[in-house]
mmCIF file of C-alpha atoms in Angstrom:
data_model
loop_
_atom_site.group_PDB
_atom_site.id
_atom_site.type_symbol
_atom_site.label_atom_id
_atom_site.label_comp_id
_atom_site.label_asym_id
_atom_site.label_seq_id
_atom_site.Cartn_x
_atom_site.Cartn_y
_atom_site.Cartn_z
ATOM 1 C CA MET A 14 -23.631 189.448 168.125
ATOM 2 C CA SER A 15 -20.158 190.716 168.542
ATOM 3 C CA GLU A 16 -18.633 192.690 170.883
ATOM 4 C CA HIS A 17 -15.269 194.093 170.879
ATOM 5 C CA SER A 18 -12.914 196.521 172.431
ATOM 6 C CA SER A 19 -9.968 198.352 170.765
ATOM 7 C CA PRO A 20 -7.914 198.486 173.999
ATOM 8 C CA ALA A 21 -6.260 195.215 175.491
ATOM 9 C CA ILE A 22 -5.885 193.483 171.933
ATOM 10 C CA ALA A 23 -2.160 192.905 173.212
ATOM 11 C CA ALA A 24 -4.041 190.534 175.741
ATOM 12 C CA VAL A 25 -6.124 189.038 173.339
ATOM 13 C CA VAL A 26 -3.162 188.237 171.278
ATOM 14 C CA PHE A 27 -1.351 186.603 174.204
ATOM 15 C CA PHE A 28 -4.537 184.365 175.130
ATOM 16 C CA VAL A 29 -4.971 182.937 171.340
ATOM 17 C CA GLY A 30 -1.549 182.362 171.235
ATOM 18 C CA PHE A 31 -1.071 180.600 174.123
ATOM 19 C CA PHE A 32 -4.134 178.865 174.067
ATOM 20 C CA LEU A 33 -3.328 177.537 170.552
ATOM 21 C CA VAL A 34 0.080 176.211 171.644
ATOM 22 C CA PHE A 35 -1.213 174.661 174.939
ATOM 23 C CA LEU A 36 -4.484 173.323 173.772
ATOM 24 C CA CYS A 37 -4.498 170.841 170.445
ATOM 25 C CA ILE A 38 -8.132 169.878 169.965
ATOM 26 C CA GLU A 39 -9.038 167.477 167.035
ATOM 27 C CA CYS A 40 -12.218 169.136 165.597
ATOM 28 C CA SER A 41 -14.208 166.440 163.989
ATOM 29 C CA PRO A 42 -15.572 167.709 160.536
ATOM 30 C CA ALA A 43 -18.220 167.875 161.051
ATOM 31 C CA PRO A 44 -38.122 178.317 161.396
ATOM 32 C CA VAL A 45 -40.809 178.324 163.960
ATOM 33 C CA ALA A 46 -39.387 179.121 167.197
ATOM 34 C CA GLY A 47 -40.874 178.214 170.729
ATOM 35 C CA GLY A 48 -43.634 180.701 172.255
ATOM 36 C CA ARG A 49 -46.324 182.708 170.232
ATOM 37 C CA ARG A 50 -45.462 184.650 167.219
ATOM 38 C CA HIS A 51 -45.601 188.307 167.308
ATOM 39 C CA HIS A 52 -48.000 190.029 164.732
ATOM 40 C CA GLN A 53 -44.773 192.157 163.572
ATOM 41 C CA THR A 54 -42.884 190.085 160.665
ATOM 42 C CA PRO A 55 -39.760 191.225 159.073
ATOM 43 C CA HIS A 56 -41.806 191.225 155.757
ATOM 44 C CA ALA A 57 -44.211 193.819 156.672
ATOM 45 C CA HIS A 58 -42.324 196.442 154.213
ATOM 46 C CA PRO A 59 -40.771 194.812 151.218
ATOM 47 C CA LEU A 60 -37.369 195.980 150.120
ATOM 48 C CA THR A 61 -35.727 195.804 146.703
ATOM 49 C CA HIS A 62 -32.539 195.541 145.328
ATOM 50 C CA GLU A 63 -33.170 198.205 142.905
ATOM 51 C CA TYR A 64 -34.290 200.827 145.072
ATOM 52 C CA TYR A 65 -31.731 203.326 144.522
ATOM 53 C CA SER A 66 -30.931 201.934 140.875
ATOM 54 C CA ASN A 67 -31.988 205.532 139.386
ATOM 55 C CA THR A 68 -31.253 207.883 142.271
ATOM 56 C CA CYS A 69 -27.858 206.463 143.272
ATOM 57 C CA PRO A 70 -26.984 203.505 141.342
ATOM 58 C CA GLN A 71 -23.127 203.576 142.653
ATOM 59 C CA LEU A 72 -24.171 203.283 146.000
ATOM 60 C CA ASP A 73 -22.564 199.875 146.802
ATOM 61 C CA HIS A 74 -19.364 201.197 145.273
ATOM 62 C CA LEU A 75 -19.263 204.237 147.445
ATOM 63 C CA VAL A 76 -19.855 202.432 150.393
ATOM 64 C CA SER A 77 -17.034 199.794 149.841
ATOM 65 C CA LEU A 78 -14.395 202.688 149.431
ATOM 66 C CA VAL A 79 -14.841 203.392 152.989
ATOM 67 C CA THR A 80 -15.121 199.822 154.163
ATOM 68 C CA SER A 81 -12.088 198.737 152.578
ATOM 69 C CA GLN A 82 -10.236 201.259 153.858
ATOM 70 C CA GLN A 83 -11.412 200.714 157.271
ATOM 71 C CA PHE A 84 -11.049 197.278 157.405
ATOM 72 C CA ARG A 85 -7.419 197.706 156.308
ATOM 73 C CA GLU A 86 -6.742 200.673 159.131
ATOM 74 C CA PHE A 87 -9.168 199.376 161.826
ATOM 75 C CA PRO A 88 -10.148 195.684 161.144
ATOM 76 C CA ILE A 89 -12.403 195.869 164.431
ATOM 77 C CA SER A 90 -14.490 197.734 162.420
ATOM 78 C CA ALA A 91 -16.066 194.496 160.903
ATOM 79 C CA PRO A 92 -17.065 192.716 163.946
ATOM 80 C CA ALA A 93 -18.122 196.144 165.399
ATOM 81 C CA THR A 94 -20.494 196.965 162.507
ATOM 82 C CA ILE A 95 -21.962 193.522 162.200
ATOM 83 C CA ARG A 96 -22.997 193.794 165.834
ATOM 84 C CA LEU A 97 -23.771 197.516 165.423
ATOM 85 C CA PHE A 98 -26.296 196.531 162.689
ATOM 86 C CA PHE A 99 -27.823 193.803 164.690
ATOM 87 C CA HIS A 100 -28.302 196.182 167.768
ATOM 88 C CA ASP A 101 -30.332 198.546 165.520
ATOM 89 C CA CYS A 102 -32.619 195.949 163.861
ATOM 90 C CA PHE A 103 -33.750 194.268 167.320
ATOM 91 C CA VAL A 104 -34.690 197.737 168.756
ATOM 92 C CA GLU A 105 -37.528 199.259 166.832
ATOM 93 C CA GLY A 106 -36.485 197.763 163.743
ATOM 94 C CA CYS A 107 -33.783 198.448 161.234
ATOM 95 C CA ASP A 108 -33.997 202.394 161.057
ATOM 96 C CA GLY A 109 -30.696 203.654 162.153
ATOM 97 C CA SER A 110 -31.919 204.694 165.582
ATOM 98 C CA ILE A 111 -28.974 203.589 167.075
ATOM 99 C CA LEU A 112 -26.741 205.766 165.428
ATOM 100 C CA ILE A 113 -28.408 208.807 167.222
ATOM 101 C CA SER A 114 -26.333 210.634 169.660
ATOM 102 C CA SER A 115 -27.700 212.307 172.747
ATOM 103 C CA GLU A 116 -27.866 216.133 172.848
ATOM 104 C CA ARG A 117 -27.364 217.987 175.936
ATOM 105 C CA GLY A 118 -30.641 218.241 177.894
ATOM 106 C CA GLY A 119 -32.351 216.017 175.712
ATOM 107 C CA LEU A 120 -33.664 212.339 176.317
ATOM 108 C CA LEU A 121 -31.230 209.683 176.610
ATOM 109 C CA VAL A 122 -30.880 207.458 173.141
ATOM 110 C CA GLU A 123 -30.413 203.894 172.498
ATOM 111 C CA ARG A 124 -26.558 203.895 172.345
ATOM 112 C CA GLU A 125 -26.546 205.547 175.829
ATOM 113 C CA ALA A 126 -28.375 202.456 177.145
ATOM 114 C CA ALA A 127 -26.174 199.642 179.218
ATOM 115 C CA ASP A 128 -26.390 197.348 176.589
ATOM 116 C CA ASN A 129 -24.991 199.545 174.006
ATOM 117 C CA LYS A 130 -22.345 201.112 176.031
ATOM 118 C CA ASN A 131 -19.546 198.931 174.584
ATOM 119 C CA LEU A 132 -20.493 199.334 171.184
ATOM 120 C CA ALA A 133 -17.149 200.074 169.460
ATOM 121 C CA PRO A 134 -16.587 203.844 167.852
ATOM 122 C CA GLU A 135 -15.002 202.447 164.581
ATOM 123 C CA ALA A 136 -18.760 201.260 163.757
ATOM 124 C CA PHE A 137 -20.100 204.657 164.077
ATOM 125 C CA ASP A 138 -17.040 206.079 162.412
ATOM 126 C CA THR A 139 -17.674 203.839 159.377
ATOM 127 C CA VAL A 140 -21.301 204.688 158.724
ATOM 128 C CA ASN A 141 -20.858 208.438 159.306
ATOM 129 C CA LYS A 142 -17.799 208.476 156.634
ATOM 130 C CA ALA A 143 -19.684 206.286 154.316
ATOM 131 C CA LYS A 144 -22.686 209.055 154.766
ATOM 132 C CA GLU A 145 -20.524 211.768 154.144
ATOM 133 C CA LEU A 146 -19.150 210.153 150.814
ATOM 134 C CA VAL A 147 -22.577 209.000 149.568
ATOM 135 C CA GLU A 148 -24.226 212.472 150.357
ATOM 136 C CA LYS A 149 -21.443 214.139 147.846
ATOM 137 C CA LYS A 150 -22.375 211.760 145.259
ATOM 138 C CA CYS A 151 -26.314 211.452 145.969
ATOM 139 C CA PRO A 152 -27.490 214.268 148.196
ATOM 140 C CA GLY A 153 -30.373 213.602 150.313
ATOM 141 C CA VAL A 154 -31.241 210.473 148.779
ATOM 142 C CA VAL A 155 -29.774 207.171 150.966
ATOM 143 C CA SER A 156 -30.900 206.511 154.471
ATOM 144 C CA CYS A 157 -28.082 205.936 157.206
ATOM 145 C CA ALA A 158 -30.138 202.374 158.060
ATOM 146 C CA ASP A 159 -29.326 201.443 154.437
ATOM 147 C CA ILE A 160 -26.046 202.410 154.465
ATOM 148 C CA LEU A 161 -25.492 200.377 157.768
ATOM 149 C CA ALA A 162 -26.791 197.326 156.172
ATOM 150 C CA VAL A 163 -24.677 197.820 153.397
ATOM 151 C CA ALA A 164 -21.324 198.512 155.302
ATOM 152 C CA ALA A 165 -22.349 195.500 157.278
ATOM 153 C CA ARG A 166 -22.423 192.901 154.459
ATOM 154 C CA ASP A 167 -19.010 194.432 153.083
ATOM 155 C CA PHE A 168 -17.706 193.771 156.393
ATOM 156 C CA VAL A 169 -18.708 190.344 156.574
ATOM 157 C CA HIS A 170 -17.411 189.678 152.934
ATOM 158 C CA LEU A 171 -13.831 191.458 153.572
ATOM 159 C CA ALA A 172 -13.309 189.160 156.936
ATOM 160 C CA GLY A 173 -13.898 186.196 154.544
ATOM 161 C CA GLY A 174 -17.508 185.661 154.742
ATOM 162 C CA PRO A 175 -20.063 185.286 151.912
ATOM 163 C CA TYR A 176 -21.223 188.443 149.687
ATOM 164 C CA TYR A 177 -24.487 188.676 149.522
ATOM 165 C CA LYS A 178 -26.753 191.530 147.378
ATOM 166 C CA VAL A 179 -28.713 193.864 149.947
ATOM 167 C CA LYS A 180 -31.929 195.182 149.611
ATOM 168 C CA THR A 181 -32.638 198.875 150.346
ATOM 169 C CA GLY A 182 -35.410 200.993 151.032
ATOM 170 C CA ARG A 183 -35.317 201.508 154.521
ATOM 171 C CA LYS A 184 -35.940 205.453 155.896
ATOM 172 C CA ASP A 185 -34.327 206.504 159.265
ATOM 173 C CA SER A 186 -36.211 206.849 162.649
ATOM 174 C CA LYS A 187 -36.708 210.496 163.608
ATOM 175 C CA VAL A 188 -36.235 209.244 167.493
ATOM 176 C CA SER A 189 -34.295 206.917 169.515
ATOM 177 C CA LEU A 190 -34.950 206.020 173.265
ATOM 178 C CA HIS A 191 -32.570 204.364 175.487
ATOM 179 C CA TYR A 192 -35.186 202.435 177.290
ATOM 180 C CA LYS A 193 -36.661 200.495 174.084
ATOM 181 C CA VAL A 194 -33.384 198.715 174.430
ATOM 182 C CA GLN A 195 -33.266 196.534 177.597
ATOM 183 C CA PHE A 196 -35.941 193.917 176.659
ATOM 184 C CA ASN A 197 -34.938 193.752 173.184
ATOM 185 C CA LEU A 198 -31.526 192.275 172.883
ATOM 186 C CA PRO A 199 -30.356 188.767 173.890
ATOM 187 C CA ARG A 200 -28.457 188.553 177.783
ATOM 188 C CA PRO A 201 -24.862 187.031 177.597
ATOM 189 C CA ASN A 202 -26.760 184.577 179.731
ATOM 190 C CA SER A 203 -30.016 183.793 178.047
ATOM 191 C CA THR A 204 -31.406 180.415 177.883
ATOM 192 C CA VAL A 205 -32.249 179.082 174.195
ATOM 193 C CA GLU A 206 -35.832 179.187 175.523
ATOM 194 C CA GLU A 207 -35.522 182.810 175.761
ATOM 195 C CA LEU A 208 -33.518 183.389 172.536
ATOM 196 C CA LEU A 209 -36.214 181.367 170.654
ATOM 197 C CA LEU A 210 -39.105 183.342 172.151
ATOM 198 C CA LEU A 211 -37.022 186.691 171.436
ATOM 199 C CA PHE A 212 -36.142 186.099 167.812
ATOM 200 C CA SER A 213 -39.751 184.805 167.455
ATOM 201 C CA LYS A 214 -41.301 188.440 168.483
ATOM 202 C CA LYS A 215 -39.010 189.939 165.695
ATOM 203 C CA GLY A 216 -40.370 187.217 162.820
ATOM 204 C CA LEU A 217 -37.165 185.212 163.419
ATOM 205 C CA GLY A 218 -36.873 181.609 164.036
ATOM 206 C CA LYS A 219 -34.499 178.883 165.296
ATOM 207 C CA ASP A 220 -32.771 178.611 162.021
ATOM 208 C CA ASP A 221 -31.954 182.400 161.815
ATOM 209 C CA LEU A 222 -30.879 182.235 165.732
ATOM 210 C CA VAL A 223 -28.277 179.722 165.108
ATOM 211 C CA ALA A 224 -27.082 181.263 161.598
ATOM 212 C CA LEU A 225 -27.031 184.982 163.293
ATOM 213 C CA SER A 226 -25.430 183.538 166.291
ATOM 214 C CA GLY A 227 -22.475 182.656 163.500
ATOM 215 C CA ALA A 228 -21.563 186.183 163.602
ATOM 216 C CA HIS A 229 -19.431 185.254 166.900
ATOM 217 C CA THR A 230 -16.911 183.649 164.594
ATOM 218 C CA ILE A 231 -15.178 187.082 164.943
ATOM 219 C CA GLY A 232 -15.001 189.416 167.050
ATOM 220 C CA PHE A 233 -14.483 190.238 170.951
ATOM 221 C CA SER A 234 -16.300 190.073 174.303
ATOM 222 C CA HIS A 235 -15.548 191.815 177.305
ATOM 223 C CA CYS A 236 -14.782 189.612 181.019
ATOM 224 C CA ASN A 237 -17.885 190.991 182.440
ATOM 225 C CA HIS A 238 -19.866 189.562 180.189
ATOM 226 C CA PHE A 239 -18.699 185.659 180.937
ATOM 227 C CA LEU A 240 -17.020 186.339 184.340
ATOM 228 C CA SER A 241 -19.785 184.323 186.283
ATOM 229 C CA ARG A 242 -19.182 181.424 184.015
ATOM 230 C CA LEU A 243 -15.942 181.390 185.169
ATOM 231 C CA TYR A 244 -16.313 181.401 189.155
ATOM 232 C CA ASN A 245 -19.722 181.239 190.212
ATOM 233 C CA TYR A 246 -21.969 179.595 187.542
ATOM 234 C CA HIS A 247 -25.659 179.975 188.649
ATOM 235 C CA GLY A 248 -24.644 180.871 192.007
ATOM 236 C CA THR A 249 -22.673 177.552 192.763
ATOM 237 C CA ASN A 250 -19.566 179.072 193.457
ATOM 238 C CA ARG A 251 -17.746 176.780 191.392
ATOM 239 C CA PRO A 252 -17.312 177.276 187.165
ATOM 240 C CA ASP A 253 -19.770 176.359 184.194
ATOM 241 C CA PRO A 254 -18.870 172.510 183.870
ATOM 242 C CA SER A 255 -19.624 172.911 180.033
ATOM 243 C CA ILE A 256 -16.163 174.921 179.525
ATOM 244 C CA GLU A 257 -13.301 173.023 178.302
ATOM 245 C CA PRO A 258 -10.987 172.718 181.105
ATOM 246 C CA ARG A 259 -7.939 174.250 179.294
ATOM 247 C CA MET A 260 -9.944 177.040 178.176
ATOM 248 C CA LEU A 261 -11.413 177.941 181.331
ATOM 249 C CA LYS A 262 -7.714 178.029 182.838
ATOM 250 C CA GLU A 263 -6.749 180.675 180.121
ATOM 251 C CA LEU A 264 -10.183 182.529 180.675
ATOM 252 C CA GLN A 265 -9.233 182.748 184.390
ATOM 253 C CA MET A 266 -5.767 184.121 183.809
ATOM 254 C CA LEU A 267 -7.254 186.483 181.298
ATOM 255 C CA CYS A 268 -10.184 187.908 183.782
ATOM 256 C CA PRO A 269 -9.452 187.481 187.329
ATOM 257 C CA PRO A 270 -12.630 187.227 189.416
ATOM 258 C CA PHE A 271 -11.734 191.043 191.287
ATOM 259 C CA GLY A 272 -9.787 193.710 190.318
ATOM 260 C CA GLY A 273 -9.328 192.985 186.154
ATOM 261 C CA SER A 274 -9.108 195.704 183.919
ATOM 262 C CA ALA A 275 -12.805 196.582 182.258
ATOM 263 C CA ASP A 276 -11.017 196.910 178.710
ATOM 264 C CA VAL A 277 -9.882 193.454 178.705
ATOM 265 C CA VAL A 278 -11.424 191.025 175.887
ATOM 266 C CA ALA A 279 -11.676 187.699 174.928
ATOM 267 C CA PRO A 280 -12.177 186.375 171.392
ATOM 268 C CA PHE A 281 -15.409 184.540 170.762
ATOM 269 C CA ASP A 282 -13.521 181.977 168.506
ATOM 270 C CA VAL A 283 -10.049 181.388 169.903
ATOM 271 C CA GLN A 284 -8.958 179.156 166.860
ATOM 272 C CA THR A 285 -9.449 181.445 163.987
ATOM 273 C CA PRO A 286 -10.831 184.952 165.671
ATOM 274 C CA PHE A 287 -10.232 187.320 162.578
ATOM 275 C CA GLU A 288 -11.577 184.953 159.876
ATOM 276 C CA PHE A 289 -15.178 184.685 159.142
ATOM 277 C CA ASP A 290 -15.721 180.949 158.835
ATOM 278 C CA HIS A 291 -17.701 178.166 160.336
ATOM 279 C CA MET A 292 -15.171 177.267 163.031
ATOM 280 C CA TYR A 293 -17.635 178.973 165.557
ATOM 281 C CA TYR A 294 -19.790 176.120 165.597
ATOM 282 C CA ARG A 295 -16.981 173.327 166.083
ATOM 283 C CA ASN A 296 -15.733 175.165 168.802
ATOM 284 C CA LEU A 297 -19.314 174.828 170.351
ATOM 285 C CA GLU A 298 -18.701 170.930 169.925
ATOM 286 C CA ALA A 299 -15.430 171.076 171.699
ATOM 287 C CA LYS A 300 -17.223 172.846 174.746
ATOM 288 C CA MET A 301 -15.372 176.075 173.440
ATOM 289 C CA GLY A 302 -18.238 178.621 173.571
ATOM 290 C CA LEU A 303 -17.181 182.052 175.038
ATOM 291 C CA LEU A 304 -20.900 183.020 176.329
ATOM 292 C CA ALA A 305 -23.330 181.069 177.736
ATOM 293 C CA THR A 306 -25.592 181.758 175.031
ATOM 294 C CA ASP A 307 -23.467 180.408 172.419
ATOM 295 C CA GLN A 308 -22.673 177.195 174.132
ATOM 296 C CA ALA A 309 -26.206 176.799 175.000
ATOM 297 C CA LEU A 310 -26.808 176.156 171.239
ATOM 298 C CA TRP A 311 -24.858 173.050 171.761
ATOM 299 C CA LEU A 312 -26.397 171.951 174.768
ATOM 300 C CA ASP A 313 -30.007 172.367 173.866
ATOM 301 C CA ARG A 314 -31.448 169.380 171.711
ATOM 302 C CA ARG A 315 -33.324 171.964 169.446
ATOM 303 C CA THR A 316 -30.476 173.725 168.170
ATOM 304 C CA ARG A 317 -27.576 171.231 168.595
ATOM 305 C CA PRO A 318 -28.544 169.720 164.922
ATOM 306 C CA LEU A 319 -28.350 173.105 163.381
ATOM 307 C CA VAL A 320 -24.922 173.471 164.832
ATOM 308 C CA LEU A 321 -23.923 170.232 163.852
ATOM 309 C CA LYS A 322 -25.057 170.987 160.184
ATOM 310 C CA LEU A 323 -23.327 174.511 159.846
ATOM 311 C CA GLY A 324 -20.080 173.255 161.722
ATOM 312 C CA GLN A 325 -19.731 170.299 159.088
ATOM 313 C CA ASP A 326 -20.294 172.586 155.824
ATOM 314 C CA LYS A 327 -19.264 176.216 155.754
ATOM 315 C CA VAL A 328 -21.334 176.723 152.531
ATOM 316 C CA LYS A 329 -24.378 175.839 154.100
ATOM 317 C CA PHE A 330 -23.265 178.158 156.923
ATOM 318 C CA PHE A 331 -22.988 181.161 154.419
ATOM 319 C CA GLN A 332 -25.885 180.551 152.958
ATOM 320 C CA ALA A 333 -27.869 180.081 156.008
ATOM 321 C CA PHE A 334 -25.944 183.667 157.677
ATOM 322 C CA ALA A 335 -26.939 185.704 154.134
ATOM 323 C CA LEU A 336 -30.791 184.540 154.680
ATOM 324 C CA GLY A 337 -30.822 185.362 158.129
ATOM 325 C CA MET A 338 -29.078 188.807 157.626
ATOM 326 C CA GLU A 339 -31.855 189.512 154.814
ATOM 327 C CA LYS A 340 -34.564 188.619 156.999
ATOM 328 C CA MET A 341 -33.172 190.724 159.986
ATOM 329 C CA GLY A 342 -32.313 193.275 157.934
ATOM 330 C CA ALA A 343 -36.261 193.732 157.313
ATOM 331 C CA ILE A 344 -37.516 193.993 161.026
ATOM 332 C CA GLY A 345 -39.670 196.971 161.599
ATOM 333 C CA VAL A 346 -38.420 198.810 158.279
ATOM 334 C CA LYS A 347 -39.703 202.586 157.880
ATOM 335 C CA LYS A 348 -41.123 203.490 155.127
ATOM 336 C CA GLY A 349 -42.759 206.954 153.542
ATOM 337 C CA ARG A 350 -43.676 209.296 156.193
ATOM 338 C CA SER A 351 -43.001 207.000 159.247
ATOM 339 C CA GLY A 352 -39.213 208.060 158.931
ATOM 340 C CA GLU A 353 -36.986 210.192 156.872
ATOM 341 C CA VAL A 354 -33.458 210.323 155.456
ATOM 342 C CA ARG A 355 -31.123 212.015 157.563
ATOM 343 C CA LYS A 356 -28.458 214.286 156.347
ATOM 344 C CA LEU A 357 -26.169 213.540 159.382
ATOM 345 C CA CYS A 358 -26.380 209.801 160.704
ATOM 346 C CA TYR A 359 -26.040 211.045 164.282
ATOM 347 C CA ARG A 360 -28.766 213.258 164.667
ATOM 348 C CA PRO A 361 -32.441 213.705 163.071
ATOM 349 C CA ASN A 362 -33.137 216.442 160.439
#
């Protein structure tokens, strides 16, 4: 899922502009995962479109007031919030546990884990602002987990992607533990086999993996997540041969092997980095995937046909992505006494 950072955007703009001038690529128009299925499926606790129809019917409108303003003022909020939703759902389910802040002297929470250190503050700000507004109109009714799900959908649409109805009814977790994170999120260099196994444990399949990876059509990644591909791929002291040569040159200029800025980021989609479209998949065909996990989807025979299909048809991508978000949004949902409706998203009641 998307990683991003507010600093060093100027470097990104330079990279995109220079690379597009330098490189003229003609892109042709183009679920059951491996491993044993986990007993927990995303549909263990059904959600509904009408959950707040009586208690907070204006929820979508209230959240949209915040997301539309955030998108105008801080466009990075879009990929940041989509990524935040992914990181929430894959760790202990879609329960808002990623939103909880550490307290002095308390246990470390999920957002303090190494995999979450670069989650952009704009995403947390969006959820907190939306929660504050919703609480004024519907006090004590709407969970932070549901607000995050709705906000992620809004940003997908604001960036040019599909609009889909979000099922609600999630409760917020009462705890957040950093050690739950490490083995529940993909690594930047995960193999397709590892990705399929991880998604299978969440009740998701191969189609969901490829469709949800399309979130990388917007957003950015820090150099440290792909640096080894540029200089020492699998310990060879050579670059990854699957990177398009001219893109490799530009990435090496942006991310030197030593002494580079930790804040510098590169776009996942070098051609349309700010537009939610299906160019991500065409980039994979052209050997322009940024992370090893991105390019692996094209290199693996199990996922390549899906990359081709979604790269050829934006409508099919939008449909697959919306379905993947719905399925992911139902992972490990807490209902009843297993959760709560937080008054403040950054701490339990």
